[in-house]
Coordinates of C-alpha atoms in Angstrom, one line a residue:
M1404 CA 101.3 -59.9 92.1
E1405 CA 102.5 -61.8 88.6
S1406 CA 99.0 -60.4 85.9
R1407 CA 99.3 -64.2 84.2
P1408 CA 100.7 -66.5 87.9
Y1409 CA 98.9 -69.4 87.1
H1410 CA 101.4 -71.8 84.4
H1411 CA 100.9 -75.1 83.2
Y1412 CA 102.8 -77.5 80.9
L1413 CA 101.2 -80.1 79.2
F1414 CA 102.9 -82.9 77.3
F1415 CA 101.7 -84.4 74.3
C1416 CA 103.1 -86.9 73.1
V1417 CA 102.3 -87.7 68.8
E1418 CA 100.7 -91.4 67.4
K1419 CA 102.4 -93.0 65.2
S1420 CA 99.3 -92.6 62.9
F1421 CA 100.4 -89.4 61.9
Y1422 CA 103.0 -89.7 60.3
S1423 CA 100.9 -92.3 58.2
L1424 CA 99.6 -89.3 56.8
S1425 CA 101.0 -87.8 53.5
S1426 CA 103.2 -84.6 54.0
D1427 CA 101.1 -82.1 52.3
E1428 CA 98.1 -83.9 54.9
Q1429 CA 100.5 -84.0 58.2
K1430 CA 101.3 -79.8 56.7
R1431 CA 97.5 -79.2 56.7
I1432 CA 97.0 -80.2 59.5
S1433 CA 100.0 -79.2 61.8
T1434 CA 99.4 -75.6 60.3
S1435 CA 95.7 -75.3 61.2
F1436 CA 97.6 -76.3 65.2
V1437 CA 99.5 -73.0 64.6
E1438 CA 96.8 -71.0 64.1
L1439 CA 94.7 -71.8 67.1
I1440 CA 97.7 -71.8 69.9
A1441 CA 98.2 -68.0 67.9
A1442 CA 95.3 -67.2 68.6
Q1443 CA 94.8 -68.6 71.9
P1444 CA 94.4 -65.9 74.7
M1445 CA 96.4 -67.0 77.1
L1446 CA 100.7 -66.7 77.1
V1447 CA 101.8 -69.8 75.5
E1448 CA 105.6 -71.3 74.7
V1449 CA 106.0 -74.8 72.5
Y1450 CA 109.1 -77.1 73.4
G1451 CA 110.1 -79.9 71.4
T1452 CA 111.0 -83.3 73.9
R1453 CA 111.4 -85.8 71.4
A1454 CA 114.7 -87.8 72.5
F1455 CA 114.6 -86.1 75.6
K1456 CA 111.6 -87.9 77.9
A1457 CA 110.5 -91.7 76.2
G1458 CA 106.3 -90.7 75.8
T1459 CA 106.1 -87.5 75.1
T1460 CA 107.2 -85.5 71.7
F1461 CA 106.5 -81.6 72.0
M1462 CA 104.6 -79.5 75.1
L1463 CA 103.3 -76.1 75.7
W1464 CA 103.6 -73.9 79.2
S1465 CA 100.9 -71.8 79.2
R1466 CA 101.0 -69.2 81.6
G1467 CA 97.2 -67.3 82.5
T1468 CA 94.9 -65.2 84.4
R1469 CA 93.0 -68.2 85.6
P1470 CA 93.5 -70.9 86.1
E1471 CA 90.9 -72.3 84.1
D1472 CA 92.8 -71.0 81.0
A1473 CA 94.8 -74.0 80.5
Q1474 CA 92.4 -76.4 80.6
D1475 CA 90.9 -73.6 77.5
L1476 CA 93.4 -74.0 76.2
L1477 CA 93.5 -77.8 76.2
R1478 CA 89.7 -77.9 75.1
V1479 CA 91.1 -76.7 71.8
V1480 CA 94.6 -78.4 71.7
E1481 CA 91.7 -82.2 72.0
H1482 CA 89.3 -80.6 69.1
S1483 CA 91.9 -79.8 66.6
A1484 CA 93.0 -82.1 63.8
L1485 CA 96.0 -82.4 64.9
G1486 CA 94.3 -83.3 68.3
A1487 CA 93.4 -86.7 66.8
Y1488 CA 96.8 -87.8 66.5
L1489 CA 97.6 -86.7 70.5
S1490 CA 98.0 -88.3 73.6
L1491 CA 98.7 -86.1 76.6
T1492 CA 101.7 -87.6 78.4
Y1493 CA 102.0 -85.8 81.4
T1494 CA 100.3 -81.8 83.5
Y1495 CA 102.1 -79.9 86.2
F1496 CA 99.9 -76.6 87.3
G1497 CA 102.0 -73.7 89.7
I1498 CA 101.4 -70.7 90.9
V1499 CA 104.0 -67.5 90.8
K1500 CA 103.6 -66.2 94.7
P1501 CA 106.6 -64.6 96.1
S1502 CA 109.1 -66.2 98.5
V1503 CA 108.8 -66.2 102.2
Y1504 CA 112.3 -66.8 101.8
S1505 CA 112.7 -63.1 99.6
G1506 CA 109.6 -61.8 99.3
R1507 CA 110.3 -61.7 95.9
V1508 CA 109.8 -64.6 93.2
G1509 CA 113.3 -64.2 92.1
K1510 CA 115.7 -61.6 91.0
P1511 CA 115.4 -60.0 88.5
E1512 CA 116.8 -60.5 85.5
Q1513 CA 116.9 -64.3 86.6
V1514 CA 113.5 -64.9 86.4
M1515 CA 112.6 -66.4 83.2
Q1516 CA 109.0 -65.4 82.8
N1517 CA 110.2 -61.3 82.8
Y1518 CA 111.4 -62.4 78.9
E1519 CA 109.4 -62.3 76.2
E1520 CA 112.3 -63.9 73.8
R1521 CA 112.9 -67.4 75.4
L1522 CA 116.8 -68.4 75.3
P1523 CA 117.2 -72.1 73.5
Y1524 CA 116.7 -74.7 76.4
L1525 CA 114.5 -75.9 79.4
V1526 CA 114.7 -77.9 82.2
I1527 CA 111.1 -78.6 84.1
Y1528 CA 111.2 -80.7 87.8
P1529 CA 108.9 -80.8 90.5
F1530 CA 110.2 -81.8 94.0
S1531 CA 108.7 -81.6 97.3
K1532 CA 110.5 -81.7 101.4
T1533 CA 111.0 -83.8 103.7
H1534 CA 108.3 -83.9 106.6
D1535 CA 111.8 -82.8 109.7
W1536 CA 112.0 -79.5 107.0
Y1537 CA 109.4 -78.6 108.2
Q1538 CA 109.5 -79.0 111.4
L1539 CA 113.1 -76.1 111.4
T1540 CA 112.4 -72.6 112.7
D1541 CA 111.4 -69.8 110.4
E1542 CA 115.5 -68.8 111.6
E1543 CA 116.8 -71.9 110.6
R1544 CA 115.0 -72.4 107.1
K1545 CA 115.9 -69.2 106.0
S1546 CA 120.0 -69.1 106.6
I1547 CA 120.1 -73.2 104.4
M1548 CA 117.4 -71.2 102.2
G1549 CA 119.7 -68.3 102.0
E1550 CA 122.6 -70.6 101.0
H1551 CA 120.6 -71.8 98.1
I1552 CA 120.1 -68.9 96.2
K1553 CA 123.0 -67.7 97.0
T1554 CA 124.4 -70.3 94.8
G1555 CA 121.6 -70.7 92.1
I1556 CA 122.2 -66.2 92.6
G1557 CA 126.1 -66.8 91.6
H1558 CA 125.1 -68.4 88.3
G1559 CA 123.4 -65.4 86.0
A1560 CA 122.7 -67.3 82.9
V1561 CA 120.6 -68.9 83.3
R1562 CA 117.3 -68.0 84.6
Q1563 CA 114.5 -69.5 87.1
C1564 CA 110.6 -69.4 87.3
L1565 CA 109.7 -71.0 91.2
L1566 CA 105.9 -71.8 91.3
Y1567 CA 104.0 -73.8 94.2
A1568 CA 101.4 -76.3 93.6
Y1569 CA 100.8 -77.6 97.1
G1570 CA 97.5 -78.6 97.6
I1571 CA 97.1 -78.7 93.6
D1572 CA 99.0 -80.4 92.3
D1573 CA 100.8 -84.1 93.6
Y1574 CA 104.4 -82.0 93.8
E1575 CA 104.5 -78.5 97.0
F1576 CA 106.9 -77.2 94.0
L1577 CA 108.0 -76.9 90.0
V1578 CA 110.6 -75.2 89.2
S1579 CA 112.1 -74.2 86.2
Y1580 CA 116.2 -73.5 84.2
E1581 CA 115.9 -71.7 81.3
M1582 CA 119.6 -71.8 79.7
N1583 CA 121.7 -71.7 76.1
T1584 CA 123.5 -74.6 76.9
L1585 CA 122.5 -77.8 78.6
E1586 CA 126.3 -77.7 80.2
E1587 CA 125.5 -74.8 82.5
F1588 CA 122.5 -76.0 83.8
Q1589 CA 125.0 -79.2 84.4
Q1590 CA 126.6 -76.7 86.9
V1591 CA 124.2 -75.6 89.1
I1592 CA 122.7 -78.6 89.9
V1593 CA 126.6 -80.2 90.9
D1594 CA 126.5 -76.7 92.9
M1595 CA 123.5 -77.0 94.3
R1596 CA 123.9 -80.9 95.3
K1597 CA 126.6 -79.8 97.8
T1598 CA 124.5 -77.0 99.4
K1599 CA 122.8 -77.8 103.0
G1600 CA 119.1 -78.2 102.6
R1601 CA 119.7 -81.2 99.4
P1602 CA 119.1 -83.3 102.7
Y1603 CA 115.6 -82.3 103.3
T1604 CA 114.6 -83.1 98.7
L1605 CA 111.7 -85.5 99.4
I1606 CA 111.1 -86.3 95.7
D1607 CA 112.7 -83.8 92.7
T1608 CA 112.1 -86.1 89.6
P1609 CA 110.7 -86.5 86.9
I1610 CA 112.8 -84.5 84.6
F1611 CA 112.1 -83.2 81.8
T1612 CA 114.4 -81.6 79.3
C1613 CA 113.4 -79.4 76.7
R1614 CA 114.2 -77.7 73.5
H1615 CA 112.8 -73.8 72.7
L1616 CA 110.2 -73.4 69.4
P1617 CA 109.2 -71.1 67.7
L1618 CA 105.2 -71.6 67.7
T1619 CA 106.0 -71.4 63.3
D1620 CA 108.7 -74.0 63.0
L1621 CA 106.2 -76.2 64.8
P1622 CA 105.1 -78.0 61.2
A1623 CA 108.6 -78.8 60.8
W1624 CA 109.9 -80.0 62.7
L1625 CA 106.7 -82.2 64.0

Protein backbone atom coordinates (compact mmCIF):
# COMPACT_ATOMS: atom_id res chain seq x y z
CA MET A 1 0.00 0.00 0.00
CA GLU A 2 1.25 3.47 -0.81
CA SER A 3 2.37 5.61 2.12
CA ARG A 4 0.29 8.55 0.84
CA PRO A 5 -2.80 6.96 -0.75
CA TYR A 6 -5.23 9.86 -0.31
CA HIS A 7 -5.12 12.21 -3.28
CA HIS A 8 -7.02 15.47 -3.67
CA TYR A 9 -7.20 17.91 -6.57
CA LEU A 10 -8.20 21.40 -5.41
CA PHE A 11 -8.91 24.00 -8.11
CA PHE A 12 -8.87 27.72 -7.36
CA CYS A 13 -9.82 30.88 -9.17
CA VAL A 14 -7.92 34.05 -8.31
CA GLU A 15 -10.39 36.94 -7.99
CA LYS A 16 -9.91 40.06 -10.12
CA SER A 17 -9.51 42.17 -7.00
CA PHE A 18 -6.09 40.57 -6.42
CA TYR A 19 -4.81 42.15 -9.61
CA SER A 20 -5.94 45.59 -8.45
CA LEU A 21 -3.30 45.44 -5.73
CA SER A 22 0.14 46.92 -6.30
CA SER A 23 2.78 44.61 -7.77
CA ASP A 24 4.70 44.67 -4.50
CA GLU A 25 1.60 43.67 -2.53
CA GLN A 26 0.77 40.87 -4.97
CA LYS A 27 4.32 39.56 -4.62
CA ARG A 28 4.24 39.77 -0.82
CA ILE A 29 0.95 37.90 -0.58
CA SER A 30 1.82 35.21 -3.11
CA THR A 31 5.32 34.68 -1.66
CA SER A 32 3.90 34.16 1.83
CA PHE A 33 1.45 31.68 0.31
CA VAL A 34 4.29 29.69 -1.23
CA GLU A 35 6.05 29.55 2.15
CA LEU A 36 2.89 28.24 3.82
CA ILE A 37 2.38 25.52 1.20
CA ALA A 38 6.04 24.46 1.38
CA ALA A 39 5.68 23.95 5.14
CA GLN A 40 2.78 21.49 4.89
CA PRO A 41 3.35 17.84 5.89
CA MET A 42 1.56 16.40 2.84
CA LEU A 43 3.06 16.41 -0.65
CA VAL A 44 1.68 19.30 -2.69
CA GLU A 45 2.26 20.10 -6.36
CA VAL A 46 1.08 23.26 -8.11
CA TYR A 47 -0.38 23.44 -11.62
CA GLY A 48 -1.50 26.36 -13.72
CA THR A 49 -4.94 26.03 -15.30
CA ARG A 50 -5.51 29.60 -16.47
CA ALA A 51 -7.01 29.58 -20.01
CA PHE A 52 -7.31 25.78 -19.91
CA LYS A 53 -10.49 25.62 -17.81
CA ALA A 54 -12.90 28.48 -17.23
CA GLY A 55 -13.26 29.50 -13.61
CA THR A 56 -9.83 28.22 -12.59
CA THR A 57 -6.37 29.77 -12.24
CA PHE A 58 -4.35 27.08 -10.50
CA MET A 59 -4.70 23.63 -8.93
CA LEU A 60 -3.11 22.00 -5.90
CA TRP A 61 -2.54 18.24 -6.08
CA SER A 62 -2.09 16.96 -2.54
CA ARG A 63 -1.12 13.48 -1.35
CA GLY A 64 -1.59 12.59 2.28
CA THR A 65 -1.53 9.75 4.78
CA ARG A 66 -5.05 10.59 6.02
CA PRO A 67 -8.24 11.64 4.22
CA GLU A 68 -8.42 14.80 6.36
CA ASP A 69 -4.98 16.01 5.27
CA ALA A 70 -6.60 17.89 2.39
CA GLN A 71 -9.00 19.56 4.83
CA ASP A 72 -6.03 20.77 6.84
CA LEU A 73 -4.39 22.04 3.66
CA LEU A 74 -7.51 23.87 2.56
CA ARG A 75 -7.85 25.50 5.96
CA VAL A 76 -4.29 26.84 5.62
CA VAL A 77 -5.12 28.15 2.14
CA GLU A 78 -8.34 29.82 3.27
CA HIS A 79 -6.64 31.51 6.24
CA SER A 80 -3.70 32.78 4.19
CA ALA A 81 -3.46 36.32 2.86
CA LEU A 82 -3.97 34.98 -0.66
CA GLY A 83 -7.00 33.03 0.52
CA ALA A 84 -8.99 36.26 0.71
CA TYR A 85 -8.69 36.48 -3.08
CA LEU A 86 -9.40 32.82 -3.92
CA SER A 87 -12.53 30.89 -4.78
CA LEU A 88 -12.52 27.09 -4.58
CA THR A 89 -14.18 26.01 -7.83
CA TYR A 90 -13.64 22.22 -8.08
CA THR A 91 -12.60 19.44 -5.69
CA TYR A 92 -11.88 15.78 -6.50
CA PHE A 93 -10.90 13.04 -4.08
CA GLY A 94 -9.74 9.46 -4.61
CA ILE A 95 -7.70 6.65 -3.07
CA VAL A 96 -4.83 4.66 -4.57
CA LYS A 97 -5.66 0.94 -4.53
CA PRO A 98 -4.39 -2.13 -6.39
CA SER A 99 -6.35 -2.93 -9.54
CA VAL A 100 -8.81 -5.81 -9.29
CA TYR A 101 -7.63 -6.80 -12.79
CA SER A 102 -3.84 -6.67 -12.44
CA GLY A 103 -3.33 -6.64 -8.67
CA ARG A 104 -1.11 -3.54 -8.87
CA VAL A 105 -1.53 0.22 -9.24
CA GLY A 106 -0.07 0.20 -12.76
CA LYS A 107 3.07 -0.60 -14.67
CA PRO A 108 5.78 0.65 -12.26
CA GLU A 109 7.62 2.81 -14.78
CA GLN A 110 4.35 4.48 -15.76
CA VAL A 111 2.95 5.08 -12.27
CA MET A 112 2.92 8.86 -11.96
CA GLN A 113 3.31 9.13 -8.20
CA ASN A 114 6.45 6.96 -8.22
CA TYR A 115 8.42 9.95 -9.49
CA GLU A 116 9.60 13.05 -7.64
CA GLU A 117 10.19 15.14 -10.75
CA ARG A 118 7.10 16.25 -12.64
CA LEU A 119 6.50 16.28 -16.39
CA PRO A 120 5.23 19.52 -17.95
CA TYR A 121 1.57 18.58 -18.46
CA LEU A 122 -1.11 16.86 -16.42
CA VAL A 123 -4.59 15.90 -17.60
CA ILE A 124 -7.24 14.86 -15.06
CA TYR A 125 -10.72 13.55 -15.56
CA PRO A 126 -13.27 11.72 -13.43
CA PHE A 127 -15.27 8.86 -14.90
CA SER A 128 -17.92 6.26 -14.11
CA LYS A 129 -18.89 2.97 -15.72
CA THR A 130 -22.36 1.99 -16.93
CA HIS A 131 -24.67 -0.39 -15.09
CA ASP A 132 -24.16 -2.93 -17.88
CA TRP A 133 -20.44 -3.04 -17.10
CA TYR A 134 -21.07 -4.38 -13.62
CA GLN A 135 -23.42 -7.06 -14.97
CA LEU A 136 -20.61 -8.63 -17.00
CA THR A 137 -18.81 -11.61 -15.50
CA ASP A 138 -15.43 -11.12 -13.89
CA GLU A 139 -13.83 -12.97 -16.79
CA GLU A 140 -15.49 -10.71 -19.37
CA ARG A 141 -14.45 -7.55 -17.57
CA LYS A 142 -10.90 -8.82 -17.09
CA SER A 143 -10.62 -9.61 -20.81
CA ILE A 144 -11.87 -6.15 -21.82
CA MET A 145 -9.60 -4.40 -19.33
CA GLY A 146 -6.66 -6.46 -20.55
CA GLU A 147 -6.97 -4.77 -23.93
CA HIS A 148 -7.36 -1.37 -22.24
CA ILE A 149 -4.26 -1.89 -20.08
CA LYS A 150 -2.23 -3.14 -23.05
CA THR A 151 -3.14 0.01 -24.99
CA GLY A 152 -1.97 2.23 -22.16
CA ILE A 153 1.29 0.33 -21.76
CA GLY A 154 1.91 0.92 -25.45
CA HIS A 155 2.41 4.61 -24.67
CA GLY A 156 5.36 4.21 -22.34
CA ALA A 157 6.23 7.92 -22.16
CA VAL A 158 2.85 8.78 -20.62
CA ARG A 159 2.47 8.25 -16.87
CA GLN A 160 -0.80 7.49 -15.12
CA CYS A 161 -2.38 7.68 -11.69
CA LEU A 162 -5.69 5.87 -11.14
CA LEU A 163 -7.72 6.73 -8.05
CA TYR A 164 -10.79 4.94 -6.73
CA ALA A 165 -13.60 7.29 -5.72
CA TYR A 166 -16.47 4.84 -5.15
CA GLY A 167 -18.78 6.20 -2.49
CA ILE A 168 -16.59 9.15 -1.50
CA ASP A 169 -17.06 11.44 -4.50
CA ASP A 170 -19.56 11.90 -7.32
CA TYR A 171 -17.63 9.64 -9.69
CA GLU A 172 -16.27 6.10 -9.45
CA PHE A 173 -12.72 6.82 -10.58
CA LEU A 174 -10.30 9.68 -11.09
CA VAL A 175 -7.62 9.18 -13.71
CA SER A 176 -4.65 11.46 -14.25
CA TYR A 177 -2.06 11.37 -17.00
CA GLU A 178 1.30 13.12 -17.01
CA MET A 179 3.20 13.76 -20.23
CA ASN A 180 5.80 15.89 -22.00
CA THR A 181 3.44 17.03 -24.76
CA LEU A 182 -0.32 17.21 -25.09
CA GLU A 183 -0.04 15.59 -28.51
CA GLU A 184 1.28 12.44 -26.83
CA PHE A 185 -1.78 12.29 -24.64
CA GLN A 186 -4.20 12.92 -27.49
CA GLN A 187 -2.88 9.81 -29.22
CA VAL A 188 -3.48 7.78 -26.05
CA ILE A 189 -7.12 8.90 -26.06
CA VAL A 190 -7.54 8.19 -29.78
CA ASP A 191 -6.27 4.64 -29.23
CA MET A 192 -8.36 4.14 -26.08
CA ARG A 193 -11.53 5.12 -27.94
CA LYS A 194 -11.06 2.10 -30.19
CA THR A 195 -11.06 -0.47 -27.39
CA LYS A 196 -14.01 -2.71 -26.57
CA GLY A 197 -14.46 -1.13 -23.16
CA ARG A 198 -15.42 2.29 -24.51
CA PRO A 199 -19.22 1.61 -24.71
CA TYR A 200 -19.20 0.89 -20.97
CA THR A 201 -18.06 4.41 -20.08
CA LEU A 202 -20.99 6.35 -18.67
CA ILE A 203 -19.25 9.72 -18.25
CA ASP A 204 -15.66 10.96 -18.45
CA THR A 205 -15.94 14.73 -18.15
CA PRO A 206 -15.03 17.39 -17.13
CA ILE A 207 -11.46 17.22 -18.38
CA PHE A 208 -8.80 19.40 -16.74
CA THR A 209 -5.60 20.22 -18.60
CA CYS A 210 -2.89 21.55 -16.29
CA ARG A 211 0.69 22.81 -16.61
CA HIS A 212 3.14 22.05 -13.85
CA LEU A 213 4.57 25.00 -11.95
CA PRO A 214 7.47 24.74 -9.51
CA LEU A 215 6.08 26.10 -6.26
CA THR A 216 8.57 28.96 -6.17
CA ASP A 217 7.41 30.08 -9.64
CA LEU A 218 3.84 30.68 -8.50
CA PRO A 219 4.22 34.35 -7.42
CA ALA A 220 5.63 35.42 -10.79
CA TRP A 221 3.09 33.27 -12.68
CA LEU A 222 0.08 34.71 -10.87
